[in-house]
Short mmCIF file of C-alpha atoms (C1' of nucleotides) in Angstrom, two decimals:
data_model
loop_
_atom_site.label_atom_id
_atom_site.label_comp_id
_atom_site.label_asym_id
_atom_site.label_seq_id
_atom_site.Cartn_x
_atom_site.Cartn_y
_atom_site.Cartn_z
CA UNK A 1 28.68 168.04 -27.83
CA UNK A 2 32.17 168.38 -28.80
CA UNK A 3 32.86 169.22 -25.09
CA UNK A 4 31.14 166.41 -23.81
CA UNK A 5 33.46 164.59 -26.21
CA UNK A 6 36.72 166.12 -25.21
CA UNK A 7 35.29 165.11 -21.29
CA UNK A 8 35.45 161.35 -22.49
CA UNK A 9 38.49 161.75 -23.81
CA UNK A 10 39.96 163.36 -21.27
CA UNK A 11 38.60 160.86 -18.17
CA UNK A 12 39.83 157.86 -20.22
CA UNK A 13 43.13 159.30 -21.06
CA UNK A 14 43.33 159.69 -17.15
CA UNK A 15 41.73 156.17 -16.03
CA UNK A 16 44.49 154.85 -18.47
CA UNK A 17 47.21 156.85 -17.34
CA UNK A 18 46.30 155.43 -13.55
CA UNK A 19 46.14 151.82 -14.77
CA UNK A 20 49.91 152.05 -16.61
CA UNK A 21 51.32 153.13 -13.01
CA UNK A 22 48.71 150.74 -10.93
CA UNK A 23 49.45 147.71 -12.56
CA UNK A 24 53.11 147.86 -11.64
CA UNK A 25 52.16 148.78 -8.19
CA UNK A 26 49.89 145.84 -8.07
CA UNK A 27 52.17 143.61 -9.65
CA UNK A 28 55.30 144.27 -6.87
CA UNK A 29 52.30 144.24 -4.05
CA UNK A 30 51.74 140.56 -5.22
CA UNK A 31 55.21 139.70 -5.21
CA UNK A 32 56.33 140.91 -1.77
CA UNK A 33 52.97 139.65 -0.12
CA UNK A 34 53.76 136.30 -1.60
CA UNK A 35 57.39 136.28 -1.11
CA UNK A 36 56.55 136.67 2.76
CA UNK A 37 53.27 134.18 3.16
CA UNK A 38 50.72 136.92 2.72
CA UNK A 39 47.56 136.78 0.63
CA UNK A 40 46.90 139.86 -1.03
CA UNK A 41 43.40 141.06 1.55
CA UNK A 42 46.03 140.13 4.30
CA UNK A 43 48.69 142.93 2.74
CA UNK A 44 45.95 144.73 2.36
CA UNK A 45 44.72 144.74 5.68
CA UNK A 46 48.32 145.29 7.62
CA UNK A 47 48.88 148.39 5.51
CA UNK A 48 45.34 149.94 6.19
CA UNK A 49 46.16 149.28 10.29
CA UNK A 50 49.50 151.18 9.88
CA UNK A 51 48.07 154.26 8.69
CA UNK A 52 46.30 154.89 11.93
CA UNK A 53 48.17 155.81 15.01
CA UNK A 54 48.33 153.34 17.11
CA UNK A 55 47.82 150.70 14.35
CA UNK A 56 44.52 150.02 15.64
CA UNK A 57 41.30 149.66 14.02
CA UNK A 58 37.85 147.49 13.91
CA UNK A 59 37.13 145.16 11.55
CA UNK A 60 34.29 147.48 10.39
CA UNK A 61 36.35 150.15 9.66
CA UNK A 62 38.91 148.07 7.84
CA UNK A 63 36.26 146.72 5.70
CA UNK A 64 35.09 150.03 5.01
CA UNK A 65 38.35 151.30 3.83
CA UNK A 66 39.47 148.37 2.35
CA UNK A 67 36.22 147.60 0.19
CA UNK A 68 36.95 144.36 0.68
CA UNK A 69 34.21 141.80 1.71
CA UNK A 70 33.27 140.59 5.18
CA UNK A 71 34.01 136.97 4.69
CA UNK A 72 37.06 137.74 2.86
CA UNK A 73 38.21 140.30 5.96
CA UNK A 74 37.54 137.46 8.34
CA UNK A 75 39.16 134.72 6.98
CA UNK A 76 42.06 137.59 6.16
CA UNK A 77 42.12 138.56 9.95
CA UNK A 78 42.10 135.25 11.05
CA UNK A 79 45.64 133.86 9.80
CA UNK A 80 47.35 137.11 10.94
CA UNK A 81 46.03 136.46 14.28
CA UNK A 82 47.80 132.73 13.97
CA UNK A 83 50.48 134.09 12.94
CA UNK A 84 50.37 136.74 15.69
CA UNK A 85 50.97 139.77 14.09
CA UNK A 86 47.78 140.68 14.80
CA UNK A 87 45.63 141.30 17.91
CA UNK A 88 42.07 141.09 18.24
CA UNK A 89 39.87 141.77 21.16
CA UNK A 90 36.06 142.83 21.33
CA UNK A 91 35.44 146.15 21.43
CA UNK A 92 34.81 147.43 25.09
CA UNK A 93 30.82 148.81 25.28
CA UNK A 94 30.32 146.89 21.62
CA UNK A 95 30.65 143.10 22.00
CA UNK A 96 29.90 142.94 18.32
CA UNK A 97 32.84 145.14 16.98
CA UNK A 98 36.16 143.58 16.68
CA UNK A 99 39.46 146.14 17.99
CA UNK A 100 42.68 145.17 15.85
CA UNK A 101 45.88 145.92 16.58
CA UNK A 102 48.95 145.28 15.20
CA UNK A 103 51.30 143.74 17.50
CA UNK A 104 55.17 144.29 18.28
CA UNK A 105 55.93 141.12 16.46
CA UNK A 106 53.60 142.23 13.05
CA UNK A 107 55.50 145.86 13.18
CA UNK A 108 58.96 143.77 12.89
CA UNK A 109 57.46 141.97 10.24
CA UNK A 110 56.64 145.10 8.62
CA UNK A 111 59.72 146.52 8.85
CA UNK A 112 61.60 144.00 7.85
CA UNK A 113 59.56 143.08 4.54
CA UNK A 114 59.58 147.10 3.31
CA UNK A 115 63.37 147.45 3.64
CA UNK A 116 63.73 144.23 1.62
CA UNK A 117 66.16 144.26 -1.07
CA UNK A 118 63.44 144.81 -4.28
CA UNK A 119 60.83 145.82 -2.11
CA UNK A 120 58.07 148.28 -3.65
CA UNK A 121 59.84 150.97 -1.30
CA UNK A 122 62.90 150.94 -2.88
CA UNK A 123 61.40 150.79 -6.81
CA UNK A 124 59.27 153.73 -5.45
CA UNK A 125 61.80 155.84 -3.97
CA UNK A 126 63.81 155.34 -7.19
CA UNK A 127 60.84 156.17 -9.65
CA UNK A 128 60.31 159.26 -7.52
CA UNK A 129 63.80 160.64 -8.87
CA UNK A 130 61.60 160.88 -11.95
CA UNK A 131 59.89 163.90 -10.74
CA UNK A 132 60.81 167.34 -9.48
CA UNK A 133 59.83 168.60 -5.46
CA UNK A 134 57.46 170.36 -7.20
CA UNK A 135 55.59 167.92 -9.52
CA UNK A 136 56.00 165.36 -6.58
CA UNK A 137 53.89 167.96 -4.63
CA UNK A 138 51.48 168.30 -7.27
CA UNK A 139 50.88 165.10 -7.98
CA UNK A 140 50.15 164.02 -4.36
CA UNK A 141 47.12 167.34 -4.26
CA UNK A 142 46.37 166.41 -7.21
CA UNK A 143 45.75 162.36 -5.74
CA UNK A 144 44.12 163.99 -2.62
CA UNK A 145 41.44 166.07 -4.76
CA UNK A 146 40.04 162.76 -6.71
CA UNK A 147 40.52 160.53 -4.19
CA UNK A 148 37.98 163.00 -1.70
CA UNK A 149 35.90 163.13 -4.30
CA UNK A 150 35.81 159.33 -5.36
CA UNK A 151 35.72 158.41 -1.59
CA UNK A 152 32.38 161.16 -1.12
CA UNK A 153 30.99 159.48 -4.16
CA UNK A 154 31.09 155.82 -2.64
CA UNK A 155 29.46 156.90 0.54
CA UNK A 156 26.27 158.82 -1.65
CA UNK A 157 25.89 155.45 -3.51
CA UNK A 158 26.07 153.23 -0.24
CA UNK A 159 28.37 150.79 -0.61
CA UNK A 160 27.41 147.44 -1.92
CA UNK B 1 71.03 160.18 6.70
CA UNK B 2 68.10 162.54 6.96
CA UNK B 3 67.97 162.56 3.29
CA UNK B 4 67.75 158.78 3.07
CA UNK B 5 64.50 159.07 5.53
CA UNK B 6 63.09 161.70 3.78
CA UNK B 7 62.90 159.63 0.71
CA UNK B 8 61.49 156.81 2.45
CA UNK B 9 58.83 159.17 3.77
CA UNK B 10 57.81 160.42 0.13
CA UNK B 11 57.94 157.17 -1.33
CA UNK B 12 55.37 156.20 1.43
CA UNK B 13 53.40 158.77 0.87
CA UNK B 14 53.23 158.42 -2.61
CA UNK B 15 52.71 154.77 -2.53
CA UNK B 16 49.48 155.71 -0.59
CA UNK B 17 48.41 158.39 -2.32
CA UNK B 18 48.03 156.04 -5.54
CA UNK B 19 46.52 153.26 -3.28
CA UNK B 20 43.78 155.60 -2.11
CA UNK B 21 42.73 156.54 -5.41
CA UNK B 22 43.29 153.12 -6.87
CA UNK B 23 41.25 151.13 -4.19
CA UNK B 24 38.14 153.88 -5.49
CA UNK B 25 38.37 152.49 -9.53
CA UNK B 26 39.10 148.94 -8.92
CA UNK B 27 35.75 148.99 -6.68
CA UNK B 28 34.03 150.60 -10.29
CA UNK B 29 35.56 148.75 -11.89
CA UNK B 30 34.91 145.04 -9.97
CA UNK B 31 31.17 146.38 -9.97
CA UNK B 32 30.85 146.99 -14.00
CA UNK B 33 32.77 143.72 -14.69
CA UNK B 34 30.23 141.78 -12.21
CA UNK B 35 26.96 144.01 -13.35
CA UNK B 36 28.11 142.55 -17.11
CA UNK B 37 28.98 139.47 -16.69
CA UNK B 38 32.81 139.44 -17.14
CA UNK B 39 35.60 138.42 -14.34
CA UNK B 40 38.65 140.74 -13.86
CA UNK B 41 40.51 139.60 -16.29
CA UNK B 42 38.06 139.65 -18.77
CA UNK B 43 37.41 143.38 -18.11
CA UNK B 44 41.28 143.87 -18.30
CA UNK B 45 41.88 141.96 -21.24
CA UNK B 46 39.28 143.73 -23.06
CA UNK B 47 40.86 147.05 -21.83
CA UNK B 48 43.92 146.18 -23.07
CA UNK B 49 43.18 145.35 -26.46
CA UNK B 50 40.70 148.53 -26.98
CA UNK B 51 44.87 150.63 -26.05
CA UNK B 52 45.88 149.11 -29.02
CA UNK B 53 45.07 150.28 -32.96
CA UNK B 54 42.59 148.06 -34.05
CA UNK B 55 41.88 146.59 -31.10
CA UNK B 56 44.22 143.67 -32.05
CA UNK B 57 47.04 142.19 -30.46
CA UNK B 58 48.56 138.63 -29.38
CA UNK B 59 47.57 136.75 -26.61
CA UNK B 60 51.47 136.66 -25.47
CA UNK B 61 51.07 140.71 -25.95
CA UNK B 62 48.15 141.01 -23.52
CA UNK B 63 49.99 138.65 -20.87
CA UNK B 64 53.20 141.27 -21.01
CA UNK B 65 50.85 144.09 -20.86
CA UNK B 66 48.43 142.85 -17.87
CA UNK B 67 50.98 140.71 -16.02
CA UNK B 68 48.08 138.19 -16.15
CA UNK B 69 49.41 133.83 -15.77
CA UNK B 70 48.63 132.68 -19.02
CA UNK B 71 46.77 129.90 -17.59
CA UNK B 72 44.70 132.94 -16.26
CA UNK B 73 44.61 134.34 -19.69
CA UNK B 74 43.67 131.68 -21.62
CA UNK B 75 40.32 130.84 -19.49
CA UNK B 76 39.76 134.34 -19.81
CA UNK B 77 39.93 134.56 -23.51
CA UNK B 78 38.00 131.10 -23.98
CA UNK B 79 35.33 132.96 -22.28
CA UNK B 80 35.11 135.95 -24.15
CA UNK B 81 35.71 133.82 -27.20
CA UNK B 82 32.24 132.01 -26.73
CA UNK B 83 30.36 135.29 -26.09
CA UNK B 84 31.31 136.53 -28.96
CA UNK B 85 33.16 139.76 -27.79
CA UNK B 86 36.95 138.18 -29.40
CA UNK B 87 37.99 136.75 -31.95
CA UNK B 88 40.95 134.12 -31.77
CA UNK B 89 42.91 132.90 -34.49
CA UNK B 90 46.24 131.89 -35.46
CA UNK B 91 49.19 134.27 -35.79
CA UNK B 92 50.04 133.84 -40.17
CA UNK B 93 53.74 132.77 -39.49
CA UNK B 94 53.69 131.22 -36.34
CA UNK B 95 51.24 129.09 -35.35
CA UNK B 96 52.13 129.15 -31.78
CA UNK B 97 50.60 132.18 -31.20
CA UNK B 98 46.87 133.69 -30.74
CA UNK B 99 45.74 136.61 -32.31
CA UNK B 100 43.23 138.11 -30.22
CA UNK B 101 40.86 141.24 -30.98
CA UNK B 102 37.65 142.53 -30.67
CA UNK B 103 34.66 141.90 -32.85
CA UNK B 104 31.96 144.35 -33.82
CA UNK B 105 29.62 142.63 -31.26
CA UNK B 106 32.39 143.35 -28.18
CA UNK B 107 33.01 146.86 -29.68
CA UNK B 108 28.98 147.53 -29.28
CA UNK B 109 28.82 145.32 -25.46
CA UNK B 110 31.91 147.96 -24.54
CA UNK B 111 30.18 150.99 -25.85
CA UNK B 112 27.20 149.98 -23.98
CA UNK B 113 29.03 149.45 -20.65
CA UNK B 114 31.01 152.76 -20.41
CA UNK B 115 27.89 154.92 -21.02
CA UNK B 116 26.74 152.94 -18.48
CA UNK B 117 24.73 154.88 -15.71
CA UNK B 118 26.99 154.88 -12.65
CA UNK B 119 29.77 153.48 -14.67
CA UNK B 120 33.41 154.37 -13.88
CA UNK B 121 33.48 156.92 -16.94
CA UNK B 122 30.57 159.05 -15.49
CA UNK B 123 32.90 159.05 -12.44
CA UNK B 124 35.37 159.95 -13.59
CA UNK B 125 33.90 162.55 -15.86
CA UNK B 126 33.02 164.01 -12.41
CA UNK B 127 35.94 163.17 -10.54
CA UNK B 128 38.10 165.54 -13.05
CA UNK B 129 35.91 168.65 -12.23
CA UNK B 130 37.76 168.67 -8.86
CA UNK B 131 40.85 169.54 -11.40
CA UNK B 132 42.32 172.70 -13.45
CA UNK B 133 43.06 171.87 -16.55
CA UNK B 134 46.81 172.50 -15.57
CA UNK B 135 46.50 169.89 -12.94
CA UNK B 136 45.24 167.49 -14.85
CA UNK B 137 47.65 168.08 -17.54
CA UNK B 138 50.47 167.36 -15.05
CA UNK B 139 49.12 164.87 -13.65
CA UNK B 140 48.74 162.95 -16.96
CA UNK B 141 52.38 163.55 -17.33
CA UNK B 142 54.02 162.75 -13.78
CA UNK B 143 51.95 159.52 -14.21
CA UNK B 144 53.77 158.90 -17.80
CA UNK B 145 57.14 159.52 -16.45
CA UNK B 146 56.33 157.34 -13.16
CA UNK B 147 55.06 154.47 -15.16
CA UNK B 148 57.91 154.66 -18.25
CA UNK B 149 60.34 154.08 -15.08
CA UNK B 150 58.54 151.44 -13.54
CA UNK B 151 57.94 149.27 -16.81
CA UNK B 152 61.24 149.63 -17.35
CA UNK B 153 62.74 148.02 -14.28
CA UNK B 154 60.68 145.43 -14.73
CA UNK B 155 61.81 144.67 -17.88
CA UNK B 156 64.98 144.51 -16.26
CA UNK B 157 64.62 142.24 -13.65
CA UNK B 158 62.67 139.52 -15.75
CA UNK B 159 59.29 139.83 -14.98
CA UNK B 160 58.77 135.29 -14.07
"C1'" DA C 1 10.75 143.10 29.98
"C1'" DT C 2 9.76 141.56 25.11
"C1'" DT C 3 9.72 141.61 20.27
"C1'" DG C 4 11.60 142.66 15.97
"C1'" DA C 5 14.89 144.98 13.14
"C1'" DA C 6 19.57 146.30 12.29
"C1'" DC C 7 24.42 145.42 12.91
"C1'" DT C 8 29.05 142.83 13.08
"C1'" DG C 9 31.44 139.03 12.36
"C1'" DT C 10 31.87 133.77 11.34
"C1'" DT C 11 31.02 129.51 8.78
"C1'" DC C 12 30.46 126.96 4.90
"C1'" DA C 13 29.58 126.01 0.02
"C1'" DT C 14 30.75 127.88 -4.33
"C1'" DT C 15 33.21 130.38 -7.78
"C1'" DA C 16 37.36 132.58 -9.51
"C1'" DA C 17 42.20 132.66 -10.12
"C1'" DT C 18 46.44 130.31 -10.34
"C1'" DG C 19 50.71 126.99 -10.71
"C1'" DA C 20 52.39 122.94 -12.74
"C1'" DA C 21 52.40 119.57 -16.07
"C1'" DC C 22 51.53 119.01 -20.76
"C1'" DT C 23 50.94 119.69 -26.15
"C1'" DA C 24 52.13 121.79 -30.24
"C1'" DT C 25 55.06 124.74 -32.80
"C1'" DC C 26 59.25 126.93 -33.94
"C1'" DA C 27 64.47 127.95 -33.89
"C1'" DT C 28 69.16 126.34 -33.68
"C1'" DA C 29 72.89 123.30 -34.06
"C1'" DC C 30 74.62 119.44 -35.78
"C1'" DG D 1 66.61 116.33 -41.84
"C1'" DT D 2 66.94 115.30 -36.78
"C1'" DA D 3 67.67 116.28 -32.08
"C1'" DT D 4 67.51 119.75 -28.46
"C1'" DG D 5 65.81 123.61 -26.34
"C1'" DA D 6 62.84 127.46 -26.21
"C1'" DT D 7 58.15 129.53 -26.75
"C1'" DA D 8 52.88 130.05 -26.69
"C1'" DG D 9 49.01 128.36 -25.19
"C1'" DT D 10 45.87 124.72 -22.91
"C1'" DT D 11 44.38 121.52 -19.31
"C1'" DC D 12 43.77 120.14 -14.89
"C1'" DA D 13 44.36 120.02 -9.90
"C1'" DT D 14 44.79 123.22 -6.22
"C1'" DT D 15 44.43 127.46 -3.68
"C1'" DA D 16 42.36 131.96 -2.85
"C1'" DA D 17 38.44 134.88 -2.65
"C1'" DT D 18 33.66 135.43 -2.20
"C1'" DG D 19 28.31 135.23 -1.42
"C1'" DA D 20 24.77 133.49 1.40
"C1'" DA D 21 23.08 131.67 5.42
"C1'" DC D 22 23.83 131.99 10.11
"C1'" DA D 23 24.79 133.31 15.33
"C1'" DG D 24 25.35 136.62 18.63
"C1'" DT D 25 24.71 141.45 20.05
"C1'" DT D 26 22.56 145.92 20.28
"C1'" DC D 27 18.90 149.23 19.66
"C1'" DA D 28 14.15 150.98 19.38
"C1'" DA D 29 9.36 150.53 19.95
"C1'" DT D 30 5.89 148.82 22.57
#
DNA sequence: ATTGAACTGTTCATTAATGAACTATCATAC
DNA sequence: GTATGATAGTTCATTAATGAACAGTTCAAT
């Protein structure tokens, strides 16, 4: 009993201690995505296509690592495709499935928004002088442990 | 040069590495807050105010804390208000400001949503299994110095 | 081939969140 | 004490995000 206790304690202490750095992160997301015309699924979106090579995805698979809602995601899609930093084409053998790609113009755009003078890259690569190598390493297996096992939970539960 | 890239590569990483386990507890969390009835900002705003001794703080407090628009805040609040989870009155001393905290009723409503089945402290309570009690303990800490920097620069540059 | 079920994404109506203008209170300077 | 400016919160009009119904495509069973 008093271990199931010190378990509560312990998983709010560490929900908490996420939150106090997470609503900072949020909180510059907001400000860069609207200092450069973005909504915040369309940030969202452009940073989930540039962590796979080629910066190509379907829409599926965005929504599924995203978590964010079909209607939402299409709407989303949509204005980066006006706005051409975004390319999107029916997948070849699946006429349902939607390939997106980010295009040479939405990489410049990239670039040129995360070297921005107050950008979330520079607050970040300042905080990070906060930590030694070696809690900087431990902190990102630490990340990679719960996040596994958060992401394996979400698939058991089938999502929404 | 290479040291300047090298930084921008951590900060990346690191920048990720919260977003992937981040993107896992605001899904939890946007699925309690629906499941009970409250918006985001309810949910946050009563998270906020259970942080603080006696779960009792001003409404100017809560906007500094959650980075919440007050015009967000204060439909927020009105809500909670009339279900009877808050109580508002008048700061003694300066009637300009709202004292917000939580009655008996929201203490019980809260109690009842964290023991929740499949609520984000079950999760979690799992989640931290993946984690030696070393880890976790320096994870706690990394976070704290991490977030102690980043509240402070905002401070700095004048949050609106 | 044909039917029905499952899937992917879009459209449209609705709800949630927000910025801007406003009200009331307080602090400061005269 | 009165005027001016700052602060805290509310109201209201607008924008952003979302759920539900829908259209087109694929897959499996007959």
């Amino acid at each position: 009993m008093e271990h199931e206790n010190q378990k509560l304690v312990r998983s709010t202490q560490l929900l908490r201690s996420f939150w106090s750095v997470q609503k900072n992160i949020v909180r510059f997301v907001q400000k860069i995505a609207v200092e450069n015309g973005l909504s915040i699924p369309q940030y969202t979106i452009l940073m989930t296509l540039t962590l796979h090579k080629e910066m190509k995805m379907t829409q599926k698979k965005v929504g599924e690592q995203t978590f964010l809602p079909k209607s939402t995601l299409s709407h989303a899609v949509d204005g980066l495709v006006q706005e051409g930093f975004l390319s999107r084409q029916q997948v070849e053998g699946n006429r349902r499935e939607m390939e997106l790609m980010i295009t040479d113009n939405g990489k410049a755009f990239l670039k040129r928004m995360h070297l921005q003078d107050g950008g979330i890259h520079q607050l970040f690569q300042s905080a990070m002088e906060q930590l030694t190598d070696k809690q900087y390493e431990e902190l990102i297996e630490s990340h990679l442990l719960l996040s596994a096992y958060l992401e394996s939970q979400v698939k058991d539960q089938g999502g929404k």
